[in-house]
Coordinates of C-alpha atoms in Angstrom, one line a residue:
M739 CA 125.3 92.6 90.4
K740 CA 127.3 92.4 87.3
I741 CA 129.6 89.7 88.6
K742 CA 126.7 87.4 89.2
K743 CA 127.2 86.3 85.5
L744 CA 130.3 84.4 86.6
V745 CA 128.1 81.4 87.4
Y746 CA 130.0 78.7 89.3
S747 CA 133.6 79.8 89.8
T748 CA 133.0 83.1 91.4
L749 CA 132.2 83.7 95.0
I750 CA 128.8 85.3 93.9
I751 CA 127.6 81.9 92.8
L752 CA 125.4 81.8 95.8
V753 CA 123.6 84.9 94.5
A754 CA 123.0 83.2 91.2
L755 CA 122.0 79.9 92.9
Q756 CA 121.2 81.5 95.4
G757 CA 82.9 82.5 117.5
Y758 CA 81.2 81.8 115.2
S759 CA 79.2 80.8 118.2
Q760 CA 80.2 79.0 121.4
K761 CA 77.3 76.8 122.2
A762 CA 74.5 78.9 123.6
K763 CA 73.4 78.0 127.1
V764 CA 70.0 76.5 127.3
V765 CA 68.3 79.0 129.7
A766 CA 64.9 78.4 131.3
A767 CA 62.5 81.4 131.4
D768 CA 63.5 83.6 134.3
K769 CA 60.6 84.0 136.8
K770 CA 61.4 87.8 136.9
Y771 CA 60.7 88.0 133.2
D772 CA 57.6 85.9 132.8
R773 CA 56.5 87.8 129.8
Y774 CA 59.5 86.8 127.7
A775 CA 60.7 83.6 126.1
Y776 CA 64.4 82.8 125.4
V777 CA 65.2 80.8 122.3
D778 CA 68.4 78.7 121.9
A779 CA 69.0 79.3 118.2
I780 CA 71.8 76.8 117.8
A781 CA 69.8 74.0 119.4
T782 CA 67.0 74.9 117.0
Y783 CA 69.4 74.8 114.0
E784 CA 70.6 71.4 115.1
R785 CA 67.1 69.9 115.4
V786 CA 66.2 71.3 112.0
A787 CA 69.4 69.9 110.4
E788 CA 68.7 66.5 112.0
K789 CA 65.5 66.5 110.0
G790 CA 67.5 66.6 106.8
Y791 CA 67.3 70.2 106.0
K792 CA 70.5 71.6 104.4
D793 CA 71.6 75.2 104.5
E794 CA 75.2 76.4 104.1
K795 CA 75.1 79.1 106.7
M796 CA 73.4 76.8 109.2
F797 CA 76.2 74.2 108.8
Q798 CA 78.8 76.9 109.2
K799 CA 77.2 78.0 112.4
L800 CA 76.8 74.5 113.8
G801 CA 80.4 73.6 112.9
N802 CA 81.7 76.8 114.4
A803 CA 79.7 76.4 117.6
Y804 CA 81.3 73.1 118.4
Y805 CA 84.8 74.0 117.0
F806 CA 85.1 77.1 119.3
N807 CA 83.9 74.9 122.2
A808 CA 86.6 72.3 121.5
E809 CA 84.0 69.6 120.7
L810 CA 85.9 68.7 117.5
E811 CA 84.2 65.4 116.8
K812 CA 80.8 67.1 116.6
A813 CA 82.3 70.0 114.6
A814 CA 83.7 67.5 112.1
K815 CA 80.2 66.2 111.5
W816 CA 78.8 69.6 110.6
Y817 CA 81.8 70.8 108.7
G818 CA 81.6 67.5 106.7
E819 CA 78.0 68.4 105.8
L820 CA 79.2 71.9 104.8
F821 CA 81.8 70.6 102.4
A822 CA 79.5 68.0 101.1
M823 CA 77.1 70.8 100.2
N824 CA 79.7 73.1 98.7
Q825 CA 83.5 72.5 98.4
E826 CA 84.2 76.2 97.9
Q827 CA 84.5 77.8 101.3
E828 CA 86.5 80.6 103.0
Q829 CA 90.0 79.3 103.7
E830 CA 89.6 79.2 107.4
Y831 CA 87.0 76.5 107.1
Y832 CA 89.5 74.2 105.4
Y833 CA 91.8 74.7 108.3
R834 CA 89.2 74.2 110.9
Y835 CA 87.9 71.1 109.2
S836 CA 91.4 69.7 109.0
Q837 CA 91.9 70.1 112.7
C838 CA 88.6 68.4 113.4
L839 CA 89.4 65.5 111.0
K840 CA 92.7 64.9 112.9
S841 CA 90.7 64.6 116.1
V842 CA 88.8 61.7 114.6
G843 CA 91.9 60.0 113.1
E844 CA 91.2 60.9 109.5
Y845 CA 94.7 62.1 108.8
A846 CA 94.7 61.6 105.0
K847 CA 91.6 63.7 104.6
A848 CA 93.0 66.3 107.1
D849 CA 96.1 66.6 105.0
D850 CA 94.0 67.1 101.9
M851 CA 92.1 69.9 103.6
L852 CA 95.4 71.5 104.6
E853 CA 96.7 71.2 101.1
Q854 CA 93.6 73.0 99.9
F855 CA 94.0 75.5 102.7
N856 CA 97.6 76.3 101.4
K857 CA 96.4 76.5 97.8
K858 CA 94.0 79.2 98.6
S859 CA 96.9 81.7 98.7
G860 CA 99.2 79.8 96.4
N861 CA 101.8 77.0 96.9
D862 CA 104.8 79.2 96.0
K863 CA 105.9 81.3 98.9
R864 CA 106.7 84.1 96.6
A865 CA 103.1 84.1 95.3
K866 CA 101.9 84.0 98.9
L867 CA 104.1 87.0 99.8
F868 CA 102.9 88.9 96.8
A869 CA 99.2 88.1 97.7
K870 CA 100.0 89.2 101.2
H871 CA 101.7 92.3 100.1
K872 CA 99.8 93.5 97.1
N873 CA 100.6 97.1 98.1
Y874 CA 104.3 96.3 98.6
L875 CA 105.4 99.4 96.8
E876 CA 103.6 101.5 99.4
E877 CA 105.1 99.4 102.2
I878 CA 108.6 100.0 100.8
K879 CA 107.8 103.7 100.4
A880 CA 106.9 103.9 104.0
N881 CA 110.3 102.4 104.9
S882 CA 112.3 104.6 102.5
G883 CA 114.2 107.8 103.0
R884 CA 116.2 106.6 106.0
F885 CA 119.7 106.5 104.6
N886 CA 122.2 109.0 103.5
I887 CA 124.4 107.2 100.9
E888 CA 127.8 108.0 99.3
D889 CA 130.7 106.2 97.5
A890 CA 132.9 104.5 100.1
G891 CA 136.0 105.9 98.3
I892 CA 137.8 102.6 97.9
N893 CA 136.3 101.3 94.7
S894 CA 138.1 100.2 91.6
E895 CA 137.0 99.7 88.0
F896 CA 136.6 96.0 88.9
S897 CA 134.3 94.3 91.3
D898 CA 134.5 95.4 95.0
Y899 CA 132.0 93.9 97.4
G900 CA 131.3 92.3 100.7
T901 CA 132.5 94.2 103.8
A902 CA 133.5 93.2 107.4
F903 CA 134.9 95.1 110.4
S904 CA 138.2 94.0 111.8
G905 CA 139.4 96.4 114.5
N906 CA 139.8 99.8 112.8
K907 CA 139.9 98.2 109.4
L908 CA 137.3 97.5 106.8
V909 CA 138.0 94.2 105.0
F910 CA 136.4 93.4 101.6
A911 CA 136.8 91.4 98.4
S912 CA 138.1 92.9 95.2
A913 CA 139.0 91.7 91.7
R914 CA 141.4 94.7 91.3
D915 CA 144.7 94.3 89.5
T916 CA 147.5 94.7 92.0
G917 CA 150.2 94.6 89.4
N918 CA 151.3 91.1 90.3
V919 CA 152.9 89.6 87.2
S920 CA 151.7 86.1 88.2
K921 CA 148.1 87.2 88.5
R922 CA 145.4 84.7 87.4
V923 CA 142.6 86.0 85.3
F924 CA 139.1 84.7 85.4
Q925 CA 138.0 84.0 81.9
W926 CA 134.4 85.0 82.2
T927 CA 135.3 88.6 83.0
N928 CA 138.9 89.0 82.1
Q929 CA 139.4 90.2 85.7
S930 CA 141.6 88.8 88.4
F931 CA 140.1 86.4 90.9
T932 CA 138.9 88.2 94.0
N933 CA 141.2 88.5 97.0
L934 CA 140.7 90.1 100.4
Y935 CA 141.8 93.7 101.0
A936 CA 141.7 96.0 104.0
S937 CA 141.3 99.8 104.5
E938 CA 142.2 101.7 107.6
V939 CA 139.6 103.9 109.0
N940 CA 141.2 107.3 109.8
S941 CA 140.3 109.8 112.5
R942 CA 137.9 111.6 110.2
G943 CA 136.0 108.3 109.5
N944 CA 137.3 108.0 105.9
L945 CA 138.9 105.0 104.4
E946 CA 142.6 104.9 103.5
A947 CA 144.0 103.2 100.4
P948 CA 143.3 99.5 100.4
K949 CA 146.1 96.9 100.9
P950 CA 146.0 93.1 100.5
F951 CA 144.8 91.4 103.7
G952 CA 146.0 88.1 105.1
N953 CA 148.4 86.9 102.4
R954 CA 148.3 83.3 103.7
M955 CA 144.5 83.4 103.4
N956 CA 144.5 84.7 99.8
S957 CA 144.9 81.9 97.2
K958 CA 145.1 81.8 93.4
F959 CA 141.3 81.4 93.4
H960 CA 138.4 83.4 94.9
E961 CA 138.2 84.6 98.5
S962 CA 135.5 86.9 99.9
T963 CA 133.0 87.8 102.6
P964 CA 135.1 87.4 105.8
V965 CA 133.7 87.7 109.4
F966 CA 135.8 88.0 112.5
T967 CA 135.2 86.9 116.1
K968 CA 134.9 89.6 118.8
D969 CA 138.4 88.9 120.0
G970 CA 139.8 89.3 116.5
K971 CA 141.6 86.0 116.6
T972 CA 139.4 83.9 114.3
V973 CA 138.1 84.6 110.8
Y974 CA 135.6 82.7 108.7
F975 CA 135.6 83.4 105.0
T976 CA 134.5 82.0 101.6
R977 CA 136.8 80.5 99.0
N978 CA 136.5 78.2 96.0
N979 CA 136.9 74.6 96.8
F980 CA 140.7 74.8 97.2
L981 CA 143.0 73.8 100.1
D982 CA 146.7 72.8 100.4
G983 CA 147.2 73.1 96.6
K984 CA 144.3 70.8 95.8
K985 CA 141.2 71.9 93.9
G986 CA 138.0 70.0 94.5
K987 CA 135.2 69.5 92.0
D988 CA 131.6 68.2 92.0
D989 CA 130.3 65.4 89.8
K990 CA 130.0 67.8 86.9
K991 CA 133.7 68.8 87.3
I992 CA 132.8 72.2 88.6
T993 CA 134.6 73.9 91.5
L994 CA 132.0 75.2 94.0
L995 CA 132.3 77.3 97.1
K996 CA 133.2 76.4 100.7
L997 CA 133.6 78.1 104.1
Y998 CA 137.1 78.2 105.7
K999 CA 138.4 79.2 109.1
A1000 CA 141.7 80.8 109.9
T1001 CA 143.4 81.9 113.2
L1002 CA 145.7 84.8 114.1
E1003 CA 149.1 83.7 115.2
N1004 CA 152.0 86.2 115.8
D1005 CA 150.1 88.9 113.9
S1006 CA 149.7 86.6 110.9
W1007 CA 146.6 84.7 109.6
G1008 CA 147.2 81.0 109.2
N1009 CA 146.0 77.5 110.0
V1010 CA 143.4 77.6 107.3
T1011 CA 140.9 74.7 107.6
E1012 CA 137.6 74.0 106.0
L1013 CA 134.4 73.7 108.0
P1014 CA 133.0 70.2 108.4
F1015 CA 129.6 70.8 106.8
N1016 CA 131.2 71.7 103.4
S1017 CA 130.7 69.4 100.5
D1018 CA 132.0 69.1 97.0
Q1019 CA 128.4 68.7 95.7
Y1020 CA 127.0 72.0 96.9
S1021 CA 128.1 75.5 97.8
V1022 CA 128.4 77.1 101.2
A1023 CA 129.3 80.8 101.4
H1024 CA 129.0 84.3 103.0
P1025 CA 129.5 83.5 106.7
M1026 CA 128.2 85.8 109.5
L1027 CA 128.5 85.4 113.3
S1028 CA 125.8 86.1 115.9
P1029 CA 126.6 88.9 118.5
D1030 CA 127.8 86.3 121.0
D1031 CA 129.9 84.4 118.4
K1032 CA 128.0 81.1 119.2
T1033 CA 126.1 80.8 116.0
L1034 CA 127.4 81.0 112.4
Y1035 CA 125.0 82.1 109.7
F1036 CA 125.6 81.4 106.0
A1037 CA 124.1 80.9 102.5
S1038 CA 123.9 77.6 100.7
D1039 CA 122.1 75.4 98.2
M1040 CA 122.6 72.3 100.3
P1041 CA 119.9 69.6 100.6
G1042 CA 116.8 71.0 102.4
T1043 CA 117.0 74.3 100.5
F1044 CA 113.7 75.9 99.6
G1045 CA 114.9 77.7 96.5
Q1046 CA 118.0 78.7 94.6
S1047 CA 119.9 79.5 97.8
D1048 CA 118.7 79.7 101.4
L1049 CA 120.1 81.1 104.7
F1050 CA 121.2 78.5 107.3
K1051 CA 122.6 78.6 110.8
V1052 CA 124.9 76.3 112.7
A1053 CA 125.9 76.2 116.4
I1054 CA 129.5 76.7 117.3
N1055 CA 130.3 74.6 120.4
D1056 CA 132.7 75.6 123.2
I1057 CA 135.3 73.2 122.0
G1058 CA 135.2 74.7 118.5
S1059 CA 133.2 71.9 116.9
F1060 CA 129.9 72.6 115.0
G1061 CA 126.3 71.4 115.3
K1062 CA 124.1 70.4 112.5
P1063 CA 123.1 73.2 110.0
E1064 CA 119.5 74.4 110.2
N1065 CA 117.5 76.1 107.6
L1066 CA 116.2 79.5 108.8
G1067 CA 112.7 78.5 107.7
A1068 CA 109.9 79.9 105.6
T1069 CA 109.8 83.4 107.2
I1070 CA 113.2 84.1 105.7
N1071 CA 113.7 81.7 102.8
T1072 CA 111.7 81.6 99.5
E1073 CA 112.0 79.7 96.3
G1074 CA 114.2 82.5 95.1
R1075 CA 117.7 83.6 96.3
E1076 CA 118.5 84.5 99.9
T1077 CA 122.2 85.3 100.6
F1078 CA 124.7 87.6 102.3
P1079 CA 123.4 87.4 105.9
Y1080 CA 124.4 90.0 108.5
V1081 CA 123.4 89.9 112.2
S1082 CA 123.7 93.2 114.0
D1083 CA 124.5 93.7 117.7
E1084 CA 120.8 94.3 118.2
N1085 CA 119.9 90.8 116.8
E1086 CA 118.6 92.1 113.5
L1087 CA 119.1 89.8 110.6
Y1088 CA 119.8 91.7 107.4
F1089 CA 120.1 89.7 104.1
A1090 CA 119.7 90.0 100.4
S1091 CA 116.9 88.4 98.5
D1092 CA 115.0 88.4 95.2
G1093 CA 112.2 86.2 96.6
H1094 CA 110.6 88.8 98.9
P1095 CA 108.8 91.7 97.2
G1096 CA 111.4 94.3 96.3
L1097 CA 112.4 97.0 93.8
G1098 CA 114.3 94.8 91.4
G1099 CA 117.2 92.3 91.5
L1100 CA 118.5 91.7 95.0
D1101 CA 117.2 94.0 97.7
V1102 CA 118.2 94.2 101.3
F1103 CA 115.7 93.0 103.9
V1104 CA 115.7 92.8 107.7
S1105 CA 114.0 90.6 110.3
K1106 CA 114.3 90.7 114.1
V1107 CA 115.7 87.6 115.7
E1108 CA 113.6 86.6 118.7
Q1109 CA 115.1 85.0 121.8
D1110 CA 113.7 81.6 120.8
G1111 CA 115.5 81.8 117.5
S1112 CA 112.4 82.6 115.5
F1113 CA 112.0 85.6 113.1
K1114 CA 109.7 88.5 113.0
E1115 CA 108.1 89.8 109.8
V1116 CA 110.6 90.5 107.0
Q1117 CA 110.7 94.1 105.9
N1118 CA 112.4 95.7 102.9
V1119 CA 114.7 98.4 104.2
G1120 CA 113.6 100.8 101.4
A1121 CA 115.1 103.2 99.0
P1122 CA 117.6 104.7 98.4
L1123 CA 119.6 101.8 99.7
N1124 CA 117.5 99.5 97.6
G1125 CA 117.0 100.2 93.9
P1126 CA 116.3 98.5 90.6
Q1127 CA 119.6 96.7 90.5
D1128 CA 121.3 94.3 92.9
D1129 CA 121.9 95.6 96.5
F1130 CA 123.4 93.3 99.0
A1131 CA 126.2 92.7 101.6
F1132 CA 124.7 95.1 104.2
L1133 CA 126.9 95.9 107.2
I1134 CA 126.0 98.4 110.0
D1135 CA 127.5 99.6 113.3
S1136 CA 124.6 99.5 115.7
K1137 CA 125.9 102.3 117.9
T1138 CA 126.8 104.9 115.2
R1139 CA 124.2 103.7 112.6
N1140 CA 127.0 104.0 110.0
G1141 CA 127.6 101.1 107.6
F1142 CA 128.4 99.8 104.2
F1143 CA 126.6 97.9 101.4
T1144 CA 127.4 96.7 97.9
S1145 CA 125.5 97.6 94.7
N1146 CA 125.9 97.4 90.9
R1147 CA 123.7 100.5 90.6
T1148 CA 124.0 103.0 87.7
G1149 CA 126.7 105.6 88.2
G1150 CA 129.2 103.3 90.0
K1151 CA 132.9 103.1 89.3
G1152 CA 133.2 99.3 88.6
Y1153 CA 131.3 96.1 88.2
D1154 CA 130.1 96.1 91.9
D1155 CA 130.9 99.0 94.2
I1156 CA 130.9 99.5 98.0
Y1157 CA 128.9 102.4 99.4
K1158 CA 128.8 103.8 102.8
F1159 CA 125.7 105.1 104.6
T1160 CA 124.3 106.7 107.6
E1161 CA 120.9 105.5 108.9
T1162 CA 118.9 108.6 109.9
R1163 CA 116.1 106.7 111.6
K1164 CA 115.4 103.1 112.6
L1165 CA 113.0 100.9 110.9
V1166 CA 110.4 100.5 113.6
C1167 CA 106.8 100.0 112.9
K1168 CA 104.4 100.0 115.9
Q1169 CA 100.8 99.1 115.5
E1170 CA 97.9 98.7 117.9
L1171 CA 94.8 96.8 117.0
A1172 CA 91.8 98.2 118.8
G1173 CA 88.0 98.6 118.7
I1174 CA 84.7 98.8 120.5
I1175 CA 82.5 95.7 121.1
T1176 CA 78.8 96.4 120.9
D1177 CA 75.4 94.7 120.7
S1178 CA 74.6 94.5 117.0
E1179 CA 70.9 95.3 117.5
T1180 CA 71.0 98.1 120.1
G1181 CA 74.5 99.5 119.6
I1182 CA 75.1 99.3 123.4
V1183 CA 78.7 98.8 124.3
L1184 CA 79.6 95.5 125.9
P1185 CA 82.1 95.3 128.8
N1186 CA 83.8 92.2 130.0
V1187 CA 83.8 90.5 126.6
K1188 CA 86.6 88.0 126.1
A1189 CA 88.7 89.0 123.1
S1190 CA 91.3 86.6 121.7
L1191 CA 94.0 87.3 119.1
F1192 CA 95.0 84.6 116.6
N1193 CA 97.6 84.6 113.8
E1194 CA 97.0 83.4 110.2
K1195 CA 97.3 79.8 111.2
F1196 CA 94.6 80.3 113.9
E1197 CA 97.2 79.9 116.7
L1198 CA 96.2 81.8 119.9
L1199 CA 98.6 84.7 120.5
K1200 CA 97.1 86.6 123.4
G1201 CA 93.8 87.6 125.0
N1202 CA 92.2 90.3 127.1
V1203 CA 88.8 91.6 128.2
S1204 CA 86.9 94.7 127.0
D1205 CA 86.7 97.5 129.5
E1206 CA 83.7 99.3 130.9
K1207 CA 83.4 101.2 127.6
G1208 CA 83.6 98.1 125.5
H1209 CA 87.1 98.9 124.3
Y1210 CA 89.7 96.2 123.6
N1211 CA 93.2 96.5 122.2
F1212 CA 96.3 94.4 121.2
D1213 CA 99.9 95.3 120.3
V1214 CA 100.4 93.7 116.9
E1215 CA 103.0 93.6 114.1
C1216 CA 102.9 95.7 111.0
G1217 CA 101.9 94.0 107.8
K1218 CA 100.5 90.8 109.4
T1219 CA 97.0 89.3 109.2
Y1220 CA 95.1 88.4 112.4
Y1221 CA 91.8 87.0 113.5
V1222 CA 90.0 88.5 116.6
R1223 CA 87.5 86.3 118.4
A1224 CA 85.0 87.9 120.7
E1225 CA 83.0 85.8 123.2
A1226 CA 80.3 86.9 125.6
V1227 CA 77.6 85.1 127.6
D1228 CA 74.2 85.1 125.7
Y1229 CA 75.9 86.2 122.5
E1230 CA 77.1 84.4 119.4
T1231 CA 80.9 84.2 119.3
K1232 CA 82.3 86.2 116.4
E1233 CA 85.6 85.9 114.6
S1234 CA 86.8 88.8 112.4
K1235 CA 89.8 88.9 110.0
V1236 CA 92.0 92.0 109.9
S1237 CA 95.1 93.0 108.0
I1238 CA 97.4 95.4 109.8
I1239 CA 98.9 98.3 107.8
T1240 CA 102.6 98.8 107.5
T1241 CA 102.9 102.3 109.0
N1242 CA 102.9 103.4 112.6
G1243 CA 99.4 103.9 114.2
T1244 CA 96.3 102.1 115.2
T1245 CA 94.2 99.7 113.1
I1246 CA 90.5 99.9 114.2
L1247 CA 88.3 96.8 114.2
P1248 CA 84.9 97.4 115.7
I1249 CA 83.0 94.2 116.6
A1250 CA 79.2 93.9 116.8
L1251 CA 77.9 90.7 118.5
E1252 CA 74.5 89.1 117.9
K1253 CA 72.3 87.7 120.6
A1254 CA 72.6 84.0 120.8
E1255 CA 69.3 83.8 122.6
C1256 CA 66.4 85.7 121.3
K1257 CA 64.3 87.5 123.9
V1258 CA 60.8 87.5 122.6
A1259 CA 58.0 89.4 124.3
V1260 CA 54.3 89.6 123.4
G1261 CA 54.2 91.7 120.3
G1262 CA 57.7 90.6 119.3
D1263 CA 58.5 89.0 115.9
L1264 CA 60.1 85.5 115.8
A1265 CA 61.2 86.2 112.2
K1266 CA 63.7 88.8 113.5
C1267 CA 65.1 86.1 115.9
F1268 CA 66.1 83.9 113.1
G1269 CA 66.7 86.5 110.4
I1270 CA 63.7 85.3 108.4
K1271 CA 63.0 88.1 105.9
T1272 CA 60.3 86.3 103.9
I1273 CA 58.7 82.9 103.4
Y1274 CA 59.5 81.9 99.8
F1275 CA 56.8 81.3 97.2
D1276 CA 56.9 81.0 93.5
L1277 CA 55.8 84.1 91.7
D1278 CA 52.1 84.7 92.0
K1279 CA 51.7 81.5 93.9
S1280 CA 51.0 80.5 97.5
L1281 CA 52.5 77.0 97.6
I1282 CA 55.2 76.5 100.2
K1283 CA 58.7 76.1 98.6
K1284 CA 61.6 74.0 100.0
E1285 CA 63.3 77.2 101.1
A1286 CA 60.2 78.2 103.0
A1287 CA 59.9 74.8 104.8
F1288 CA 63.5 75.3 106.1
E1289 CA 62.5 78.7 107.6
L1290 CA 59.2 77.3 109.0
E1291 CA 61.0 74.4 110.7
K1292 CA 62.6 77.0 113.0
I1293 CA 59.2 78.5 113.9
L1294 CA 57.8 75.0 114.4
D1295 CA 60.7 74.1 116.7
V1296 CA 60.0 77.2 118.9
M1297 CA 56.3 76.6 119.1
K1298 CA 57.0 73.1 120.3
Q1299 CA 59.3 74.4 123.0
Y1300 CA 56.6 76.8 124.2
P1301 CA 53.2 75.0 124.0
A1302 CA 51.3 78.0 125.2
M1303 CA 52.8 80.4 122.6
K1304 CA 50.4 81.8 120.0
L1305 CA 51.3 83.6 116.8
D1306 CA 49.8 85.9 114.4
I1307 CA 51.3 85.3 111.0
R1308 CA 51.4 88.2 108.6
S1309 CA 52.5 88.2 104.9
H1310 CA 53.5 91.5 103.2
T1311 CA 54.1 92.3 99.6
D1312 CA 55.7 95.2 97.7
S1313 CA 53.6 97.7 95.6
R1314 CA 54.3 96.3 92.2
Q1315 CA 50.7 95.0 91.6
S1316 CA 47.3 96.5 92.4
A1317 CA 46.5 96.8 96.1
K1318 CA 43.6 94.5 95.7
Y1319 CA 45.7 91.8 94.0
N1320 CA 48.5 92.1 96.6
E1321 CA 46.1 91.9 99.5
A1322 CA 44.5 88.7 98.2
L1323 CA 47.9 87.1 97.3
S1324 CA 49.4 87.8 100.7
D1325 CA 46.3 86.5 102.4
R1326 CA 46.6 83.2 100.6
R1327 CA 50.3 83.0 101.5
A1328 CA 49.6 83.7 105.2
K1329 CA 47.0 80.9 105.2
S1330 CA 49.4 78.5 103.4
T1331 CA 51.9 79.2 106.1
I1332 CA 49.3 78.4 108.8
D1333 CA 48.3 75.2 107.0
W1334 CA 51.9 74.0 106.9
L1335 CA 52.3 74.5 110.7
V1336 CA 49.0 72.8 111.4
K1337 CA 49.9 69.8 109.3
S1338 CA 53.2 69.7 111.2
G1339 CA 51.4 69.3 114.5
I1340 CA 50.6 72.8 115.8
D1341 CA 46.9 73.3 117.0
A1342 CA 45.1 75.7 114.8
S1343 CA 43.8 77.5 117.8
R1344 CA 47.3 78.8 118.4
L1345 CA 47.5 80.5 115.0
T1346 CA 45.9 83.4 113.4
G1347 CA 47.0 85.2 110.2
K1348 CA 46.2 87.6 107.5
G1349 CA 47.7 89.1 104.4
C1350 CA 48.6 92.7 104.7
G1351 CA 49.4 93.2 101.0
E1352 CA 51.1 96.5 100.4
S1353 CA 49.3 98.3 103.3
Q1354 CA 52.4 98.4 105.7
L1355 CA 55.3 99.4 103.5
V1356 CA 58.5 99.9 105.5
N1357 CA 59.8 102.6 103.1
S1358 CA 58.5 105.1 100.5
C1359 CA 58.3 102.6 97.6
A1360 CA 54.5 103.0 97.0
D1361 CA 52.8 103.0 93.6
G1362 CA 54.6 105.2 91.0
V1363 CA 57.8 105.6 93.1
K1364 CA 61.0 104.4 91.4
C1365 CA 62.8 102.0 93.7
T1366 CA 65.6 99.5 93.6
E1367 CA 65.0 95.8 93.8
E1368 CA 66.6 95.8 97.3
Q1369 CA 64.1 98.5 98.4
H1370 CA 61.2 96.5 97.1
Q1371 CA 62.6 93.3 98.8
A1372 CA 62.5 95.1 102.2
N1373 CA 58.7 95.3 101.8
R1374 CA 58.3 91.6 100.9
R1375 CA 58.5 90.1 104.3
S1376 CA 56.9 87.6 106.7
E1377 CA 56.2 88.3 110.3
F1378 CA 55.5 85.8 113.2
I1379 CA 54.1 88.1 115.9
V1380 CA 53.8 86.6 119.4
T1381 CA 50.3 87.3 120.7
S1382 CA 50.6 85.1 123.9
I1383 CA 53.3 83.2 125.7
E1384 CA 51.3 81.6 128.5

C-alpha cells in the first residue's frame, strides 16, 4: 500500500514492520512345509555387521528395524554406525537419530541432529515455505476466481482502509480532508492524519456518504482499524501513542502504535483507555475479536516476534482484564510481515502477509482455527482479490459471503482504496490419500495390513487397516507432506513419503511390501533372498573383493543356520568376450566363491559350483546385439541354488 511509506507515525507502521522393518520374528521351520527354510534377514544382517562389515543400506535397515519397534537404544547404535559411515542422509534419518539420542541422554548431540534436520529445508521459514510450495503459483491459481470485486463507493483521493461492521454501519479509517480549518497534516504525505469514519448501509446494500465516527475517539493523531463487541457497547482500535493530551515516545523519540478501548455511553463513545500490554518501545495494532468476544487478536513487533511483525492473541477475562499475549506460532508467522487479522464467525483467520508465497506485496491468506487453538494449513485466497500490489484488511460476512478489503492496486481512486466483494464459492480443498498394499514379488494384494499416517515431524496422526482388497485410505489436508507406514507379519515395514496436491481429489500411493523372511525351497536361489545380484571381482580376475565378502557373509550365516543345506553356486557373465573365455572366467569365479565359504567353515561336501559363462543370458544381449550397460549387468549375476535342505 502506498501509505506504508509513512514508516513510524502512521497506523500502517505494522505493515512496514510488520518400516523400514519391524524386527522380523524368528520362525522355526513349520512341519507342514518341511521342504522350505525361512531366513530371518534382519538377524543375518546384524550378525554380519557384528563381524565388522559396513554397508550403508544395512545400517539403515538395522536402525529402522529397532526404531519402528521402539527399541531406541539399539536403534541409536546402528544409526550411529550409519552417520559414522556417511553424514549425508535423507532428512528423516536425522530426525530418527535425534530421537534415539535423546533416549540415551545425549541431548547435545540430539540437538545437533535436529539442527541439521531443520537445515535440510532451510532455517528461514520463508525458504521452507518456498521449498514446500515450489508450485505456489499453481496452488494460488487453483484458489482463484472466487470473488466478484468492485469499488466500495466511499473512497477519496487520499488513503481509505481497514473496515469493521458496527450494526448497519461500515466503519473505516481515512486521511480525507474534512474541511476542518484546524486539521493537522502528516508531513510524509501532506495528508491529514487518519480518523475513523462510518457509512450507513442502505436497503440496496450500498454505502451512504461517510461521516466522522466517534468524535471523542478521534484525536489529532492517527486512529484506525476498529473492532466492535457483539453487543456493540465496546470498541477496540489503533491509535498513535497518545492519551489525555500526552504523546508517548520510545527511546529513539519515535511515537509508535498502541491499542485502545472505548465504551458506548448515552449513544456516545468515551472512556478511552489503553490496553495493559502496550509499550512505548514496540507497536501494537489492528485488533480483531474472536466470534465469542473472549479472545483479542492483533499485530505487533513486541519481543518474541519471529519477523518484522507477527500476529498475537490475548485472552479477555470475564472481569475485563487480559491474559498474557501469545504468538500465533510458526504456522501463521514468518520472518516477514503478518498483519491485519480478521476472524470470521466460522473461526477462519484471515490475515495479510508478505512472508507466505503470494502474488506480490501483501496478500490475503486464510487458516482454519481449530478447537484447541491450533491452525490448519495457510492458504492464499487467490486472485483477483490478491494481486501484485498490497492487499489487506479483509472482512467478510459469513452468512452473505459479502465483504470488504483494502488495496493500493492500479486503477484506484486514492492512495489506498476500499473494495467490496462477493465470494462465489468457498475455499475448501478436500483430499483423500489412498492406495493398494501388495506383495512386491507376487503382486498379490495384502489385506489386514496396519497402515499409519504421520506428519512431516513423524508424529502419528491416525491409523487403519487395509481391507480384503488391500485398500487403505486417509482423509488428509491439501498441500501437506505425510509419511505412510505399512506393517504386516512376515513383511518388512515400509515407510513412504507423499506430498498432497492442492486441489480436490485423491492422491494415490501404492505400497509394495517385501518379505522379511525368505521362503527358500529346493531349487530356490538364496541370492534373491538378499538381493545379491553378483559377487564382485576385479575385471578379468577371480579374487574375492571386499564387497563380495560382505555378500558371502550372508550366505555363510544361512548355511550355519541350516547345517543340512547344500548349495550349487553358479557364476554368469555377459556376452562381451568370447564364449570360451567367459566360461573359463566364470568357472574360476564360482570356484573362488566355494573356496571362500570352505575357508570360512563350510564343509566342501555341501557345495558344488560351476561357471555358466554367457550360456544362460536373461535377455537378448548376445554377441553382436547392441545393449545398454544396465542390460549387460542383468546377465552378470551370481546364483546360490538350494539343492538340499535336509
